[in-house]
Short mmCIF file of C-alpha atoms in Angstrom, two decimals:
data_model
loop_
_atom_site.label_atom_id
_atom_site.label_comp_id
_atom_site.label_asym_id
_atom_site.label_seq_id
_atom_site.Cartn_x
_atom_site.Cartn_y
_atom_site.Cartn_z
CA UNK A 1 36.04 -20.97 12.89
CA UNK A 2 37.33 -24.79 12.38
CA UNK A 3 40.23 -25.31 10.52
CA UNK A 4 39.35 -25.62 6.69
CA UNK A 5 41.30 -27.21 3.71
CA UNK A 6 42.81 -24.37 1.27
CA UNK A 7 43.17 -25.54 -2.40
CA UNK A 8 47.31 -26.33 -1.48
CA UNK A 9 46.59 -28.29 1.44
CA UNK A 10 43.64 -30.71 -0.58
CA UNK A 11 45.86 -31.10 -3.36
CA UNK A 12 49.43 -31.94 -1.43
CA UNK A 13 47.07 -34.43 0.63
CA UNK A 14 45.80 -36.36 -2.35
CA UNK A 15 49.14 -36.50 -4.33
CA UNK A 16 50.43 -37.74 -0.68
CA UNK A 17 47.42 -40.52 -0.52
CA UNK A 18 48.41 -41.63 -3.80
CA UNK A 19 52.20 -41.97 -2.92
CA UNK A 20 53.26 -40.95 1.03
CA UNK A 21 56.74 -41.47 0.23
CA UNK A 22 57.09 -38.36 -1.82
CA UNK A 23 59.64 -35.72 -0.48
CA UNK A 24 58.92 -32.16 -0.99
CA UNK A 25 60.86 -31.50 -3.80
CA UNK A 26 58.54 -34.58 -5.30
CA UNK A 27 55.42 -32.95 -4.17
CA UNK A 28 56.60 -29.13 -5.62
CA UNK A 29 57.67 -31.17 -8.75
CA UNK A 30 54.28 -32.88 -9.09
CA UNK A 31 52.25 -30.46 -8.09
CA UNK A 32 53.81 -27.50 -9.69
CA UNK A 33 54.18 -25.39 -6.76
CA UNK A 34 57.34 -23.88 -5.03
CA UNK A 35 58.61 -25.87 -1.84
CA UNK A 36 57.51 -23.10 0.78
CA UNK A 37 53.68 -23.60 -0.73
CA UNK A 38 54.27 -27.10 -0.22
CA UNK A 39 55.71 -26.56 3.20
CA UNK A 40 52.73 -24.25 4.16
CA UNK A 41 50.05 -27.10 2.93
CA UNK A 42 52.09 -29.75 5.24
CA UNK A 43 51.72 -27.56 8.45
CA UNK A 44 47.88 -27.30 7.87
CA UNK A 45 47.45 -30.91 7.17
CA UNK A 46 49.56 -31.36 10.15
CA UNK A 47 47.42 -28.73 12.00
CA UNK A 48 44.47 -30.74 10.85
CA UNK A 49 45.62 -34.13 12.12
CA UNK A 50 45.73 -35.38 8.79
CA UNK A 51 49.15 -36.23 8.69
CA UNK A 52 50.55 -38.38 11.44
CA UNK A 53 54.02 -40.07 12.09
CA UNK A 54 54.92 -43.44 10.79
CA UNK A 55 55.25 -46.11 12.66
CA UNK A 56 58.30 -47.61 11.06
CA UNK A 57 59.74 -44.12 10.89
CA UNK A 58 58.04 -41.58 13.62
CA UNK A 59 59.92 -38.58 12.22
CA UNK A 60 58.44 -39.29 8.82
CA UNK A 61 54.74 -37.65 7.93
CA UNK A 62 52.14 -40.23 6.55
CA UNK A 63 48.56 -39.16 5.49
CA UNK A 64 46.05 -40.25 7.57
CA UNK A 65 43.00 -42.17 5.94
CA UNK A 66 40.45 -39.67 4.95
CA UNK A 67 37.39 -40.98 7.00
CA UNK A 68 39.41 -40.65 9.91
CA UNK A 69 41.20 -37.89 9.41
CA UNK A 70 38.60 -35.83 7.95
CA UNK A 71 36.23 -36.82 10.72
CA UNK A 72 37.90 -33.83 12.91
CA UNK A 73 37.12 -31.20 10.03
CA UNK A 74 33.62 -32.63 9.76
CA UNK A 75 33.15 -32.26 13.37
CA UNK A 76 34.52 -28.88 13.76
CA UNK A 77 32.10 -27.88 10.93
CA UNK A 78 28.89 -29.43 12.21
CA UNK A 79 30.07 -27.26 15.86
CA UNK A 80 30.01 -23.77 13.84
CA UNK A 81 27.11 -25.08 12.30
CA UNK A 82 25.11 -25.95 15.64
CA UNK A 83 26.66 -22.50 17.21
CA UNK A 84 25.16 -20.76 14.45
CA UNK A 85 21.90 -21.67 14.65
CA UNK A 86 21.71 -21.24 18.68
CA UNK A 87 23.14 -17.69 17.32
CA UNK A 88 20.26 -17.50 15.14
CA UNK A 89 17.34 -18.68 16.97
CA UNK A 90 18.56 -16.56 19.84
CA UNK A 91 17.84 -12.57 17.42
CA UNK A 92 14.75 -14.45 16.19
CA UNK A 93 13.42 -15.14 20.49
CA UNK A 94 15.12 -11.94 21.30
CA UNK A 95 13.27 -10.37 18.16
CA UNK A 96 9.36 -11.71 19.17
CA UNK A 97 10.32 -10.90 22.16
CA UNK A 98 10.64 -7.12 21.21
CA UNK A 99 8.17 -7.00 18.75
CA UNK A 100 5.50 -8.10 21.46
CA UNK A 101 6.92 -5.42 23.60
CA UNK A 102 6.21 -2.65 20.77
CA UNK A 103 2.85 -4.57 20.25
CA UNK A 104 1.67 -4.15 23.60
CA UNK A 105 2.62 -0.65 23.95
CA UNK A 106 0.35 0.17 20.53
CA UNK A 107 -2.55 -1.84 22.23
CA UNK A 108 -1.97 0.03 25.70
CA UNK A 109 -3.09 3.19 23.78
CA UNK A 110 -5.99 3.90 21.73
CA UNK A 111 -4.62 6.64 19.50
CA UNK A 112 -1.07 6.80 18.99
CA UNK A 113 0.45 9.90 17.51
CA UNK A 114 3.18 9.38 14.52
CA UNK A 115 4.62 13.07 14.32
CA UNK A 116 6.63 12.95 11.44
CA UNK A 117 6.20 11.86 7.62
CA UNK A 118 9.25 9.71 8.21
CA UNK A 119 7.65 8.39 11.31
CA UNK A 120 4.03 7.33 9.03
CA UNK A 121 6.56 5.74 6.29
CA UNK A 122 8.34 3.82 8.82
CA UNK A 123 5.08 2.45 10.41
CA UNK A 124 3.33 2.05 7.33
CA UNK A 125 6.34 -0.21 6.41
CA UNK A 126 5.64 -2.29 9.27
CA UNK A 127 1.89 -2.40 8.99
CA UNK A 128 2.49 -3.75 5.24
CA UNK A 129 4.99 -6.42 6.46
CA UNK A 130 2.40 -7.35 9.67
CA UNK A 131 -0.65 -7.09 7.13
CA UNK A 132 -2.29 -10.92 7.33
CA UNK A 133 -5.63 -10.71 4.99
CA UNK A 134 -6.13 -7.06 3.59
CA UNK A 135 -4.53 -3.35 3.16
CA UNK A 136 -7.33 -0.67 2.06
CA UNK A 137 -7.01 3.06 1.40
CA UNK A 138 -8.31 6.46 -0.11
CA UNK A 139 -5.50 8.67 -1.75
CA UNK A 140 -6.93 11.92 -2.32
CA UNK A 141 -4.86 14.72 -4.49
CA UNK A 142 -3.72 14.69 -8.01
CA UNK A 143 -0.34 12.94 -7.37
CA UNK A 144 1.58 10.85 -5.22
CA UNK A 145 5.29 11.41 -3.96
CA UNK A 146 7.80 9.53 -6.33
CA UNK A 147 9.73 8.15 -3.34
CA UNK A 148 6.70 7.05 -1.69
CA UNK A 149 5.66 5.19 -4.46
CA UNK A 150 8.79 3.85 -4.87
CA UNK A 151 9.22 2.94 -1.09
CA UNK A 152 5.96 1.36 -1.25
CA UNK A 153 6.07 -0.78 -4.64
CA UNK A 154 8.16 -3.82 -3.09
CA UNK A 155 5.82 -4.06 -0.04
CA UNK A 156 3.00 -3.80 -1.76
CA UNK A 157 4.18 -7.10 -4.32
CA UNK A 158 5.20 -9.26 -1.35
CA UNK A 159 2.08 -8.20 0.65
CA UNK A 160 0.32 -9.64 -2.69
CA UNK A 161 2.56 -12.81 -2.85
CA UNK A 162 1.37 -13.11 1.00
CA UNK A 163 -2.44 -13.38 -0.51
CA UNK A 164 -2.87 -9.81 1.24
CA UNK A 165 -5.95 -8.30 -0.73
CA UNK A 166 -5.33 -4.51 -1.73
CA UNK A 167 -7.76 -2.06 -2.57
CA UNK A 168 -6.90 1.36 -3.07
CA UNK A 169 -9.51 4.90 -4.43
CA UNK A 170 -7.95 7.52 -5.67
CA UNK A 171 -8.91 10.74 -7.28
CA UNK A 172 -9.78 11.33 -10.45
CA UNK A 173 -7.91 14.22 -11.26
CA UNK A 174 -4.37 11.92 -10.47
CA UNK A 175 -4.68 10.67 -14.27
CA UNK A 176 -3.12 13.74 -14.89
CA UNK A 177 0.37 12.83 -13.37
CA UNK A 178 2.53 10.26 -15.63
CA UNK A 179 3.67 8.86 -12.67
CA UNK A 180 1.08 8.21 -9.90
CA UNK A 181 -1.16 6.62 -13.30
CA UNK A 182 1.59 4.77 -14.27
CA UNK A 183 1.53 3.40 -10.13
CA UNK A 184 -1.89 2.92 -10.45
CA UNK A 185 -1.41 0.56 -13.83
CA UNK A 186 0.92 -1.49 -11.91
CA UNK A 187 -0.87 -1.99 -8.63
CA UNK A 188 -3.55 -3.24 -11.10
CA UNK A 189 -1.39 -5.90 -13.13
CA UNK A 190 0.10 -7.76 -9.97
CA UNK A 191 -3.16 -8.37 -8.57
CA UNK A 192 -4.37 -4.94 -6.62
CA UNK A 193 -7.45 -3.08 -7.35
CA UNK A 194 -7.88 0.28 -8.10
CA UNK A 195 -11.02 2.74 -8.19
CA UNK A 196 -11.49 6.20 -9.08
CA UNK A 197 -13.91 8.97 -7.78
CA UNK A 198 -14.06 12.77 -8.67
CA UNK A 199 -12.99 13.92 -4.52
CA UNK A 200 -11.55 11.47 -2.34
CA UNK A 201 -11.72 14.05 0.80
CA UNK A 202 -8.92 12.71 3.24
CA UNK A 203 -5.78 10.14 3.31
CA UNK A 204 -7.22 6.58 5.00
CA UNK A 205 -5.25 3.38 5.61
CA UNK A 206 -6.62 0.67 7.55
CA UNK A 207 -5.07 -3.04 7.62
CA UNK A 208 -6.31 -6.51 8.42
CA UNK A 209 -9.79 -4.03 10.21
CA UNK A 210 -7.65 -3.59 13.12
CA UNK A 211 -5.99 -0.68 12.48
CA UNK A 212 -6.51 2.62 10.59
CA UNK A 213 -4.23 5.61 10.19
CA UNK A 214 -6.03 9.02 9.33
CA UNK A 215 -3.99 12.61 9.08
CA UNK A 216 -3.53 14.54 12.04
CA UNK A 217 -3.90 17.76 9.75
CA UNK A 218 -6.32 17.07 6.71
CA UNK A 219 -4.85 17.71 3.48
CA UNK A 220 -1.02 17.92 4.91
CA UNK A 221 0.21 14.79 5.51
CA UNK A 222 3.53 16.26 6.72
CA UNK A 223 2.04 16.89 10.11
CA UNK A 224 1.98 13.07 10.41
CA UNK A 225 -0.66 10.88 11.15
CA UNK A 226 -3.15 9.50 14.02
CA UNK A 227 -3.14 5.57 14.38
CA UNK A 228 -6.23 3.99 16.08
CA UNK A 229 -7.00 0.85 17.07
CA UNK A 230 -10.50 1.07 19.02
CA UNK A 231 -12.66 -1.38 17.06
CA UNK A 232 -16.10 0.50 17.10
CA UNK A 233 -13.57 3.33 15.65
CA UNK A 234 -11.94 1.12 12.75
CA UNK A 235 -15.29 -0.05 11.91
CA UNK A 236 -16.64 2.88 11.50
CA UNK A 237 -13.68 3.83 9.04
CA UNK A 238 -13.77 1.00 7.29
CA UNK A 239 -17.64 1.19 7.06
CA UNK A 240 -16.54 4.81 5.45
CA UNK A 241 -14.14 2.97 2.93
CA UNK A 242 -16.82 0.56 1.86
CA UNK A 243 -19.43 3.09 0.83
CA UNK A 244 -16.86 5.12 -0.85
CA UNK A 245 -15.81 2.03 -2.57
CA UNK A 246 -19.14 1.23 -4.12
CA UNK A 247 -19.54 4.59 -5.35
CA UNK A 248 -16.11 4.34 -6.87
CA UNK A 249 -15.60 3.31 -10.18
CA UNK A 250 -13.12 0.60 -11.53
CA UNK A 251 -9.47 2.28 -12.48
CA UNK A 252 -9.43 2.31 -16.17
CA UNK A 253 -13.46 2.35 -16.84
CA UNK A 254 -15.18 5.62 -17.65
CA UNK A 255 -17.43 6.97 -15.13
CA UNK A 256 -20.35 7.44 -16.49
CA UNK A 257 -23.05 10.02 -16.29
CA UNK A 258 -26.23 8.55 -14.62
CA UNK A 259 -29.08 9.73 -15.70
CA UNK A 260 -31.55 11.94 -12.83
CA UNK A 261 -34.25 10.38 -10.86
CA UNK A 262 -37.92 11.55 -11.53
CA UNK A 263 -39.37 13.02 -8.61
CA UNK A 264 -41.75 10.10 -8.33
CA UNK A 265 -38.94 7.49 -8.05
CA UNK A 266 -37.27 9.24 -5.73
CA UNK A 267 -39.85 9.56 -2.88
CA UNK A 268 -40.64 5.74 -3.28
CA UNK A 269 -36.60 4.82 -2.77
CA UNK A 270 -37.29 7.44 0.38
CA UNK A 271 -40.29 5.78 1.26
CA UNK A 272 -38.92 2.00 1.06
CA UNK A 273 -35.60 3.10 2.60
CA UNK A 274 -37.57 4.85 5.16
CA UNK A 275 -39.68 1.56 5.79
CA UNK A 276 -36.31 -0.77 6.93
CA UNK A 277 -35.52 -1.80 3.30
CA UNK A 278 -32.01 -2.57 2.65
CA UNK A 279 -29.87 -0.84 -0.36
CA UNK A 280 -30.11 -4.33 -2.39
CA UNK A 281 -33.78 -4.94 -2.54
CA UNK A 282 -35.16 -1.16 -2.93
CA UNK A 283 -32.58 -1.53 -5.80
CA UNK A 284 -34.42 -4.70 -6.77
CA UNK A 285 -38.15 -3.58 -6.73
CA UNK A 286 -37.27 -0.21 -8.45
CA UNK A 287 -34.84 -1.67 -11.21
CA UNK A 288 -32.05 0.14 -10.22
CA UNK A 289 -28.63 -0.38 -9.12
CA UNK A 290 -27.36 -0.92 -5.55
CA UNK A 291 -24.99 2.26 -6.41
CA UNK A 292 -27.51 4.26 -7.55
CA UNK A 293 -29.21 4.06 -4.51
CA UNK A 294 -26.61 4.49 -2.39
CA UNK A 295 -25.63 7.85 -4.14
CA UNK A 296 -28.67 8.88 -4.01
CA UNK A 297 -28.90 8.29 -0.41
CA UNK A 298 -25.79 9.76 0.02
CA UNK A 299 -26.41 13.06 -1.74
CA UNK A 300 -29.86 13.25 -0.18
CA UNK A 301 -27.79 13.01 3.80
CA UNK A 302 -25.26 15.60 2.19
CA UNK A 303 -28.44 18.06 1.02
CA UNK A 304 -30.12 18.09 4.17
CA UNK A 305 -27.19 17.50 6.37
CA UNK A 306 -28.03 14.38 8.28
CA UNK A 307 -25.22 12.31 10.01
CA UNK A 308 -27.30 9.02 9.36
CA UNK A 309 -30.17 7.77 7.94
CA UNK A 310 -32.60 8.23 11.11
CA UNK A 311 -31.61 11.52 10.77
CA UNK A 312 -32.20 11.59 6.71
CA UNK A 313 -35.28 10.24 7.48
CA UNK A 314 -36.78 12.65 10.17
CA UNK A 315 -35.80 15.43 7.41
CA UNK A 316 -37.36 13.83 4.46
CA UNK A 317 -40.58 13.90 7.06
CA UNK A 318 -40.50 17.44 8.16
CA UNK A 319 -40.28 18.12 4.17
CA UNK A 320 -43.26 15.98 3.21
CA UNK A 321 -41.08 14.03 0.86
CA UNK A 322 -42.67 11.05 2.23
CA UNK A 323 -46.48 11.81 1.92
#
């Protein structure tokens, strides 16, 4: 550290400045202090090279003048101000320089395996703070951990500051708790959005569509969590999030009950869908919603147990639903 002025050794210098012939009896007078103050403020000032000999007398003190003087002080402090930042900018190199390290390792592998809840929390922290454009997720189960919640809150509001777009579903049934609803409420009012469906049917994060985590157990999170980062994979996921999205409804509307399809309507959405038309315009032609048909397309895959819509429509064939 350079030498600084305490509040003795500014005020003996100016009373010395406005008179250098005072003794220090005069300056303990003047100043109201006791002569070993005094003495102790003359040996930093001296220390300082802010006092100097006289030339008429050398073995009397006279304050130097303060641009001169002071121009050691200001020195010293623009030194420990340079050395600081090289100390800075050196964590912040030595910092990337790690961080890229841990990057490349995640990219190296595929699927990395987070064995621990402490383990998700910790990367989930870093994953918020990383998060460039958007954070999405499903939250299945009727409540949420108070000290996740509570870990999560402040990342969540800077992510948000950051212009990160959140989007979260949760289940229904989590009105029930006070304080996952009361979570909810407040994701809302800084900017998040929230949906709502009867099951959500497994934990999903996925940030920025680069990278997802998923449970390594479903339904107990405490075995930790799978993080991938194979783009046909995350697409697929997020693909997943999407259409659960749509059939979500907004947090704080009531879901309401839609009324069943006649038979007749039904096989011409098949039919149409069946034909290469998208969601949006068999919606248009048939004057219904893009949801609608998506849920109904949905439960008709669940019914007949298709994994895609080739596969829903080879079904709805072999059942004649097509005619």
């Amino acid at each position: 550290m350079g030498m600084e002025l305490d509040g003795d050794a500014a005020a003996v210098y100016r009373a010395m400045l406005e008179d250098h012939t005072r003794t220090v009896a005069d300056l303990a007078t003047a100043l109201s202090m006791t002569r070993p103050r005094v003495r102790k403020a003359l040996d930093v000032l001296a220390d300082a090279a802010l006092l100097r000999p006289d030339e008429a007398d050398p073995l009397l003190l006279v304050p130097s003048h303060p641009r001169v003087g002071m121009a050691r002080l200001v020195a010293e402090a623009e030194a420990e101000l340079a050395a600081q930042a090289r100390r800075v900018a050196a964590v912040r190199s030595l910092m990337e320089t790690m961080a890229l390290e841990h990057d490349a390792h995640l990219h190296r592998e595929a699927i990395v395996h987070h064995d621990t809840l402490e383990g998700v929390r910790d990367r989930l922290e870093e994953l918020s703070l990383e998060a460039r454009t958007e954070c999405v997720s499903l939250n299945p189960g009727r409540a949420h951990r108070p000290d996740a919640m509570a870990a999560s809150k402040p990342l969540n509001q800077r992510a948000l500051e950051r212009g990160v777009a959140i989007r979260a579903v949760y289940q229904e049934s989590f009105r029930h708790d006070p304080a996952t609803l009361d979570y909810a409420r407040w994701l809302t009012q800084i900017g998040g959005e929230a949906r709502t469906m009867p099951e959500v049917p497994m934990l999903l994060v996925i940030v920025d569509r680069e990278v997802a985590l998923l449970p390594r157990v479903v339904g107990d999170p405490s075995q930790g969590a799978v993080e991938v980062r194979t783009p046909s994979v995350v697409a697929a996921l997020v693909e997943y999030f999407e259409t659960t999205w749509l059939l979500a409804a907004p947090f704080g509307e009531v879901r309401k009950r839609e009324e069943p399809l006649s038979n007749a309507t039904s096989k011409q959405l098949l039919q149409m869908l069946a034909a290469g038309a998208t969601d949006e315009s068999a919606a248009r032609r048939l004057g219904l919603s893009t949801r609608t048909v998506r849920r109904l397309m949905s439960d008709f895959m669940a019914s007949t147990g298709a994994a895609s819509r080739f596969q829903a429509g080879v079904e709805a064939v072999r059942r004649g639903l097509l005619g």
